[in-house]
Structures are given as C-alpha cells and as structure tokens.
Amino acid sequence: MKNIQISVPKYNDCIQLNWEEDFKIKVSNDCDALMIEANKGGLVSLARHLLLLAQEDVPNGSHIHLDEFNSLEDNSIGLILSKREDL
C-alpha cells in the first residue's frame, strides 16, 4: 500500500481552502443519492478540506460551501461540508 501525504493548513480563526492544481469536482443527484465525481486533484482537495474541518480548534458548525460558482464544475448542485460535534 502506498502512503499519500496531504498538507493541511492549521486553523487560525478562519478556514483557508487550498486546492490541488487542475482539480475538478462535480456533484449531482443520482437516483436519490448524492454523487461526487472528481479527478485526483479534486479528491485530494476534498480530503484536505475534510481534514481541515476535523481539527480540534475548528468550532462546531463551521462549514465550507461549494457550488458551480465557487469551485465545482458547471451544472453541479451545491455541497456543504459541515463540522457537527453533536451528531
């Protein structure tokens, strides 16, 4: 198994998104299921965003909102990644 290292920025009172070069992500609704399609750069970028939210200093309820006007491919539905410690 090959290890992949991902650099995750430390949370400093704001969420800073770092994207891989040439990332592509499309989100759609496929028969009542959310489908996320992404190239390697998109998958690594999403992993980094999730690890950023998982940091202990990130407040409960912090979120990242992505849509076709903000990082996703055309015709994507919106995607919100949210930290919820009360689940």
N, CA, C and O atoms as CSV, one atom per row, in Angstrom:
chain,resi,resn,atom,element,x,y,z
A,1,MET,N,N,0.835,-1.175,0.000
A,1,MET,CA,C,0.000,0.000,0.000
A,1,MET,C,C,0.888,1.249,0.000
A,1,MET,O,O,1.849,1.341,0.763
A,2,LYS,N,N,0.558,2.179,-0.844
A,2,LYS,CA,C,1.319,3.425,-0.941
A,2,LYS,C,C,0.681,4.492,-0.053
A,2,LYS,O,O,-0.534,4.689,-0.091
A,3,ASN,N,N,1.491,5.172,0.736
A,3,ASN,CA,C,1.010,6.267,1.561
A,3,ASN,C,C,0.922,7.543,0.739
A,3,ASN,O,O,1.763,7.804,-0.121
A,4,ILE,N,N,-0.097,8.324,1.013
A,4,ILE,CA,C,-0.255,9.631,0.388
A,4,ILE,C,C,-0.178,10.662,1.498
A,4,ILE,O,O,-0.895,10.555,2.492
A,5,GLN,N,N,0.672,11.649,1.345
A,5,GLN,CA,C,0.774,12.713,2.329
A,5,GLN,C,C,0.027,13.941,1.821
A,5,GLN,O,O,0.188,14.361,0.675
A,6,ILE,N,N,-0.790,14.503,2.699
A,6,ILE,CA,C,-1.562,15.689,2.368
A,6,ILE,C,C,-1.201,16.771,3.377
A,6,ILE,O,O,-1.293,16.558,4.586
A,7,SER,N,N,-0.796,17.915,2.882
A,7,SER,CA,C,-0.503,19.051,3.747
A,7,SER,C,C,-1.818,19.768,4.057
A,7,SER,O,O,-2.526,20.205,3.151
A,8,VAL,N,N,-2.134,19.881,5.353
A,8,VAL,CA,C,-3.371,20.526,5.787
A,8,VAL,C,C,-3.007,21.785,6.567
A,8,VAL,O,O,-2.271,21.712,7.551
A,9,PRO,N,N,-3.514,22.941,6.137
A,9,PRO,CA,C,-3.185,24.167,6.861
A,9,PRO,C,C,-3.774,24.143,8.265
A,9,PRO,O,O,-4.861,23.608,8.482
A,10,LYS,N,N,-3.048,24.727,9.218
A,10,LYS,CA,C,-3.542,24.823,10.585
A,10,LYS,C,C,-4.638,25.880,10.633
A,10,LYS,O,O,-4.518,26.948,10.033
A,11,TYR,N,N,-5.708,25.564,11.358
A,11,TYR,CA,C,-6.823,26.503,11.519
A,11,TYR,C,C,-6.377,27.678,12.385
A,11,TYR,O,O,-5.864,27.479,13.487
A,12,ASN,N,N,-6.569,28.897,11.894
A,12,ASN,CA,C,-6.226,30.121,12.621
A,12,ASN,C,C,-7.396,31.102,12.558
A,12,ASN,O,O,-7.278,32.172,11.960
A,13,ASP,N,N,-8.501,30.747,13.161
A,13,ASP,CA,C,-9.706,31.579,13.218
A,13,ASP,C,C,-10.371,31.816,11.870
A,13,ASP,O,O,-11.309,32.608,11.783
A,14,CYS,N,N,-9.914,31.155,10.826
A,14,CYS,CA,C,-10.612,31.205,9.540
A,14,CYS,C,C,-10.250,29.950,8.750
A,14,CYS,O,O,-9.196,29.345,8.946
A,15,ILE,N,N,-11.148,29.590,7.863
A,15,ILE,CA,C,-10.931,28.404,7.033
A,15,ILE,C,C,-10.324,28.856,5.710
A,15,ILE,O,O,-10.937,29.611,4.956
A,16,GLN,N,N,-9.118,28.384,5.442
A,16,GLN,CA,C,-8.437,28.701,4.189
A,16,GLN,C,C,-8.419,27.444,3.327
A,16,GLN,O,O,-7.880,26.412,3.727
A,17,LEU,N,N,-9.014,27.542,2.143
A,17,LEU,CA,C,-9.073,26.390,1.246
A,17,LEU,C,C,-7.852,26.373,0.339
A,17,LEU,O,O,-7.540,27.368,-0.316
A,18,ASN,N,N,-7.174,25.254,0.306
A,18,ASN,CA,C,-6.032,25.050,-0.591
A,18,ASN,C,C,-6.411,23.964,-1.583
A,18,ASN,O,O,-6.752,22.844,-1.203
A,19,TRP,N,N,-6.346,24.307,-2.837
A,19,TRP,CA,C,-6.762,23.400,-3.906
A,19,TRP,C,C,-5.543,22.823,-4.620
A,19,TRP,O,O,-4.533,23.504,-4.795
A,20,GLU,N,N,-5.650,21.565,-5.026
A,20,GLU,CA,C,-4.641,20.941,-5.871
A,20,GLU,C,C,-4.741,21.546,-7.269
A,20,GLU,O,O,-5.810,21.979,-7.700
A,21,GLU,N,N,-3.625,21.565,-7.955
A,21,GLU,CA,C,-3.602,22.075,-9.321
A,21,GLU,C,C,-4.493,21.215,-10.212
A,21,GLU,O,O,-4.501,19.989,-10.095
A,22,ASP,N,N,-5.234,21.857,-11.092
A,22,ASP,CA,C,-6.092,21.186,-12.073
A,22,ASP,C,C,-7.195,20.327,-11.450
A,22,ASP,O,O,-7.621,19.339,-12.050
A,23,PHE,N,N,-7.663,20.698,-10.242
A,23,PHE,CA,C,-8.737,19.921,-9.602
A,23,PHE,C,C,-10.043,20.090,-10.374
A,23,PHE,O,O,-10.304,21.143,-10.956
A,24,LYS,N,N,-10.848,19.048,-10.368
A,24,LYS,CA,C,-12.186,19.088,-10.953
A,24,LYS,C,C,-13.103,18.258,-10.055
A,24,LYS,O,O,-12.780,17.130,-9.681
A,25,ILE,N,N,-14.261,18.851,-9.718
A,25,ILE,CA,C,-15.232,18.180,-8.863
A,25,ILE,C,C,-16.618,18.479,-9.408
A,25,ILE,O,O,-16.940,19.631,-9.700
A,26,LYS,N,N,-17.434,17.453,-9.544
A,26,LYS,CA,C,-18.827,17.623,-9.956
A,26,LYS,C,C,-19.701,16.907,-8.932
A,26,LYS,O,O,-19.412,15.776,-8.541
A,27,VAL,N,N,-20.762,17.568,-8.506
A,27,VAL,CA,C,-21.701,16.992,-7.546
A,27,VAL,C,C,-23.074,16.964,-8.197
A,27,VAL,O,O,-23.535,17.963,-8.748
A,28,SER,N,N,-23.726,15.796,-8.124
A,28,SER,CA,C,-25.052,15.663,-8.726
A,28,SER,C,C,-25.919,14.753,-7.866
A,28,SER,O,O,-25.439,14.056,-6.972
A,29,ASN,N,N,-27.215,14.786,-8.168
A,29,ASN,CA,C,-28.176,13.914,-7.510
A,29,ASN,C,C,-28.461,12.780,-8.475
A,29,ASN,O,O,-28.991,13.006,-9.562
A,30,ASP,N,N,-28.117,11.568,-8.089
A,30,ASP,CA,C,-28.277,10.400,-8.960
A,30,ASP,C,C,-29.211,9.403,-8.284
A,30,ASP,O,O,-28.791,8.628,-7.424
A,31,CYS,N,N,-30.492,9.431,-8.685
A,31,CYS,CA,C,-31.483,8.497,-8.129
A,31,CYS,C,C,-31.528,8.560,-6.607
A,31,CYS,O,O,-31.373,7.540,-5.934
A,32,ASP,N,N,-31.738,9.751,-6.067
A,32,ASP,CA,C,-31.856,9.990,-4.632
A,32,ASP,C,C,-30.567,9.716,-3.858
A,32,ASP,O,O,-30.609,9.464,-2.654
A,33,ALA,N,N,-29.450,9.764,-4.528
A,33,ALA,CA,C,-28.145,9.632,-3.866
A,33,ALA,C,C,-27.260,10.780,-4.345
A,33,ALA,O,O,-27.322,11.186,-5.505
A,34,LEU,N,N,-26.455,11.285,-3.453
A,34,LEU,CA,C,-25.503,12.329,-3.809
A,34,LEU,C,C,-24.308,11.675,-4.486
A,34,LEU,O,O,-23.711,10.749,-3.937
A,35,MET,N,N,-23.956,12.151,-5.676
A,35,MET,CA,C,-22.796,11.616,-6.378
A,35,MET,C,C,-21.727,12.692,-6.466
A,35,MET,O,O,-21.980,13.789,-6.966
A,36,ILE,N,N,-20.537,12.378,-5.982
A,36,ILE,CA,C,-19.388,13.261,-6.095
A,36,ILE,C,C,-18.416,12.599,-7.054
A,36,ILE,O,O,-17.914,11.505,-6.794
A,37,GLU,N,N,-18.157,13.274,-8.165
A,37,GLU,CA,C,-17.201,12.785,-9.152
A,37,GLU,C,C,-16.038,13.763,-9.176
A,37,GLU,O,O,-16.244,14.975,-9.243
A,38,ALA,N,N,-14.823,13.245,-9.123
A,38,ALA,CA,C,-13.666,14.137,-9.075
A,38,ALA,C,C,-12.444,13.439,-9.651
A,38,ALA,O,O,-12.312,12.217,-9.589
A,39,ASN,N,N,-11.555,14.252,-10.215
A,39,ASN,CA,C,-10.267,13.720,-10.629
A,39,ASN,C,C,-9.365,13.634,-9.385
A,39,ASN,O,O,-9.791,13.976,-8.282
A,40,LYS,N,N,-8.143,13.183,-9.568
A,40,LYS,CA,C,-7.234,13.016,-8.430
A,40,LYS,C,C,-7.069,14.314,-7.645
A,40,LYS,O,O,-7.122,14.308,-6.415
A,41,GLY,N,N,-6.868,15.426,-8.352
A,41,GLY,CA,C,-6.711,16.715,-7.688
A,41,GLY,C,C,-7.943,17.106,-6.891
A,41,GLY,O,O,-7.829,17.677,-5.807
A,42,GLY,N,N,-9.108,16.803,-7.417
A,42,GLY,CA,C,-10.357,17.094,-6.715
A,42,GLY,C,C,-10.520,16.252,-5.467
A,42,GLY,O,O,-10.944,16.754,-4.427
A,43,LEU,N,N,-10.184,14.966,-5.562
A,43,LEU,CA,C,-10.302,14.077,-4.402
A,43,LEU,C,C,-9.329,14.473,-3.298
A,43,LEU,O,O,-9.694,14.475,-2.123
A,44,VAL,N,N,-8.102,14.805,-3.664
A,44,VAL,CA,C,-7.107,15.234,-2.663
A,44,VAL,C,C,-7.550,16.556,-2.033
A,44,VAL,O,O,-7.407,16.743,-0.824
A,45,SER,N,N,-8.084,17.467,-2.837
A,45,SER,CA,C,-8.562,18.748,-2.305
A,45,SER,C,C,-9.699,18.531,-1.312
A,45,SER,O,O,-9.702,19.135,-0.239
A,46,LEU,N,N,-10.669,17.674,-1.655
A,46,LEU,CA,C,-11.770,17.385,-0.730
A,46,LEU,C,C,-11.264,16.745,0.557
A,46,LEU,O,O,-11.737,17.082,1.643
A,47,ALA,N,N,-10.309,15.825,0.446
A,47,ALA,CA,C,-9.727,15.201,1.636
A,47,ALA,C,C,-9.077,16.257,2.528
A,47,ALA,O,O,-9.235,16.221,3.748
A,48,ARG,N,N,-8.355,17.188,1.933
A,48,ARG,CA,C,-7.710,18.264,2.694
A,48,ARG,C,C,-8.758,19.123,3.404
A,48,ARG,O,O,-8.576,19.490,4.565
A,49,HIS,N,N,-9.855,19.446,2.711
A,49,HIS,CA,C,-10.907,20.272,3.310
A,49,HIS,C,C,-11.543,19.555,4.499
A,49,HIS,O,O,-11.808,20.173,5.530
A,50,LEU,N,N,-11.787,18.258,4.357
A,50,LEU,CA,C,-12.377,17.491,5.455
A,50,LEU,C,C,-11.425,17.411,6.644
A,50,LEU,O,O,-11.856,17.533,7.791
A,51,LEU,N,N,-10.146,17.211,6.384
A,51,LEU,CA,C,-9.161,17.167,7.473
A,51,LEU,C,C,-9.012,18.535,8.144
A,51,LEU,O,O,-8.771,18.614,9.348
A,52,LEU,N,N,-9.153,19.594,7.374
A,52,LEU,CA,C,-9.127,20.937,7.950
A,52,LEU,C,C,-10.284,21.106,8.937
A,52,LEU,O,O,-10.087,21.572,10.059
A,53,LEU,N,N,-11.494,20.722,8.510
A,53,LEU,CA,C,-12.659,20.830,9.394
A,53,LEU,C,C,-12.534,19.942,10.631
A,53,LEU,O,O,-13.091,20.266,11.680
A,54,ALA,N,N,-11.818,18.839,10.524
A,54,ALA,CA,C,-11.688,17.893,11.632
A,54,ALA,C,C,-10.758,18.371,12.742
A,54,ALA,O,O,-10.724,17.772,13.817
A,55,GLN,N,N,-10.009,19.435,12.498
A,55,GLN,CA,C,-9.087,19.919,13.526
A,55,GLN,C,C,-9.853,20.330,14.781
A,55,GLN,O,O,-10.952,20.880,14.706
A,56,GLU,N,N,-9.256,20.055,15.918
A,56,GLU,CA,C,-9.903,20.306,17.204
A,56,GLU,C,C,-10.274,21.771,17.415
A,56,GLU,O,O,-11.299,22.062,18.032
A,57,ASP,N,N,-9.460,22.693,16.915
A,57,ASP,CA,C,-9.707,24.135,17.123
A,57,ASP,C,C,-10.835,24.694,16.262
A,57,ASP,O,O,-11.315,25.798,16.518
A,58,VAL,N,N,-11.266,23.943,15.243
A,58,VAL,CA,C,-12.335,24.433,14.367
A,58,VAL,C,C,-13.659,24.360,15.132
A,58,VAL,O,O,-14.029,23.287,15.609
A,59,PRO,N,N,-14.373,25.472,15.258
A,59,PRO,CA,C,-15.621,25.489,16.034
A,59,PRO,C,C,-16.714,24.615,15.419
A,59,PRO,O,O,-16.807,24.459,14.202
A,60,ASN,N,N,-17.528,24.057,16.297
A,60,ASN,CA,C,-18.696,23.296,15.875
A,60,ASN,C,C,-19.573,24.190,14.997
A,60,ASN,O,O,-19.787,25.356,15.329
A,61,GLY,N,N,-20.073,23.670,13.904
A,61,GLY,CA,C,-20.923,24.439,12.997
A,61,GLY,C,C,-20.168,25.119,11.872
A,61,GLY,O,O,-20.786,25.654,10.951
A,62,SER,N,N,-18.838,25.109,11.929
A,62,SER,CA,C,-18.058,25.682,10.816
A,62,SER,C,C,-18.346,24.871,9.563
A,62,SER,O,O,-18.553,23.660,9.627
A,63,HIS,N,N,-18.356,25.546,8.434
A,63,HIS,CA,C,-18.695,24.834,7.206
A,63,HIS,C,C,-17.983,25.425,5.993
A,63,HIS,O,O,-17.470,26.544,6.018
A,64,ILE,N,N,-17.977,24.632,4.944
A,64,ILE,CA,C,-17.443,25.031,3.646
A,64,ILE,C,C,-18.562,24.828,2.637
A,64,ILE,O,O,-19.098,23.727,2.511
A,65,HIS,N,N,-18.916,25.890,1.917
A,65,HIS,CA,C,-19.990,25.824,0.937
A,65,HIS,C,C,-19.387,25.889,-0.457
A,65,HIS,O,O,-18.716,26.860,-0.809
A,66,LEU,N,N,-19.628,24.856,-1.245
A,66,LEU,CA,C,-19.126,24.795,-2.619
A,66,LEU,C,C,-20.318,24.717,-3.571
A,66,LEU,O,O,-21.318,24.068,-3.265
A,67,ASP,N,N,-20.212,25.376,-4.720
A,67,ASP,CA,C,-21.234,25.270,-5.753
A,67,ASP,C,C,-20.592,25.538,-7.110
A,67,ASP,O,O,-19.379,25.730,-7.199
A,68,GLU,N,N,-21.396,25.552,-8.158
A,68,GLU,CA,C,-20.836,25.718,-9.506
A,68,GLU,C,C,-20.231,27.103,-9.718
A,68,GLU,O,O,-19.461,27.297,-10.659
A,69,PHE,N,N,-20.561,28.054,-8.873
A,69,PHE,CA,C,-19.982,29.391,-8.964
A,69,PHE,C,C,-18.765,29.529,-8.056
A,69,PHE,O,O,-18.083,30.554,-8.076
A,70,ASN,N,N,-18.495,28.505,-7.268
A,70,ASN,CA,C,-17.397,28.513,-6.302
A,70,ASN,C,C,-16.753,27.125,-6.270
A,70,ASN,O,O,-16.970,26.362,-5.329
A,71,SER,N,N,-15.978,26.806,-7.274
A,71,SER,CA,C,-15.101,25.641,-7.274
A,71,SER,C,C,-15.630,24.367,-7.918
A,71,SER,O,O,-14.826,23.527,-8.321
A,72,LEU,N,N,-16.927,24.183,-8.032
A,72,LEU,CA,C,-17.441,22.959,-8.642
A,72,LEU,C,C,-17.662,23.144,-10.141
A,72,LEU,O,O,-17.746,24.268,-10.635
A,73,GLU,N,N,-17.753,22.044,-10.842
A,73,GLU,CA,C,-17.976,22.069,-12.290
A,73,GLU,C,C,-19.381,22.585,-12.608
A,73,GLU,O,O,-20.270,22.561,-11.756
A,74,ASP,N,N,-19.566,23.049,-13.843
A,74,ASP,CA,C,-20.876,23.512,-14.300
A,74,ASP,C,C,-21.931,22.435,-14.066
A,74,ASP,O,O,-21.647,21.240,-14.148
A,75,ASN,N,N,-23.140,22.875,-13.776
A,75,ASN,CA,C,-24.298,22.010,-13.544
A,75,ASN,C,C,-24.184,21.151,-12.288
A,75,ASN,O,O,-24.920,20.175,-12.137
A,76,SER,N,N,-23.278,21.502,-11.395
A,76,SER,CA,C,-23.192,20.801,-10.111
A,76,SER,C,C,-24.240,21.360,-9.159
A,76,SER,O,O,-24.597,22.537,-9.230
A,77,ILE,N,N,-24.727,20.506,-8.270
A,77,ILE,CA,C,-25.558,21.002,-7.183
A,77,ILE,C,C,-24.625,21.419,-6.050
A,77,ILE,O,O,-23.468,21.000,-6.013
A,78,GLY,N,N,-25.115,22.231,-5.140
A,78,GLY,CA,C,-24.293,22.711,-4.039
A,78,GLY,C,C,-23.877,21.590,-3.098
A,78,GLY,O,O,-24.567,20.579,-2.965
A,79,LEU,N,N,-22.747,21.787,-2.457
A,79,LEU,CA,C,-22.228,20.837,-1.474
A,79,LEU,C,C,-21.763,21.637,-0.265
A,79,LEU,O,O,-20.980,22.577,-0.399
A,80,ILE,N,N,-22.244,21.263,0.908
A,80,ILE,CA,C,-21.828,21.912,2.140
A,80,ILE,C,C,-21.154,20.862,3.018
A,80,ILE,O,O,-21.753,19.838,3.347
A,81,LEU,N,N,-19.912,21.125,3.390
A,81,LEU,CA,C,-19.173,20.285,4.321
A,81,LEU,C,C,-19.236,20.987,5.668
A,81,LEU,O,O,-18.792,22.130,5.786
A,82,SER,N,N,-19.775,20.331,6.681
A,82,SER,CA,C,-20.015,20.996,7.950
A,82,SER,C,C,-19.502,20.151,9.115
A,82,SER,O,O,-19.668,18.932,9.128
A,83,LYS,N,N,-18.880,20.808,10.087
A,83,LYS,CA,C,-18.428,20.138,11.305
A,83,LYS,C,C,-19.569,20.174,12.319
A,83,LYS,O,O,-20.036,21.246,12.701
A,84,ARG,N,N,-20.011,19.003,12.746
A,84,ARG,CA,C,-21.092,18.901,13.716
A,84,ARG,C,C,-20.684,17.905,14.787
A,84,ARG,O,O,-20.752,16.697,14.564
A,85,GLU,N,N,-20.267,18.385,15.927
A,85,GLU,CA,C,-19.855,17.524,17.042
A,85,GLU,C,C,-21.037,16.933,17.788
A,85,GLU,O,O,-20.859,16.018,18.592
A,86,ASP,N,N,-22.250,17.437,17.539
A,86,ASP,CA,C,-23.419,16.982,18.277
A,86,ASP,C,C,-24.167,15.847,17.578
A,86,ASP,O,O,-25.284,15.516,17.976
A,87,LEU,N,N,-23.586,15.260,16.568
A,87,LEU,CA,C,-24.258,14.147,15.853
A,87,LEU,C,C,-23.957,12.829,16.526
A,87,LEU,O,O,-24.428,11.784,16.077
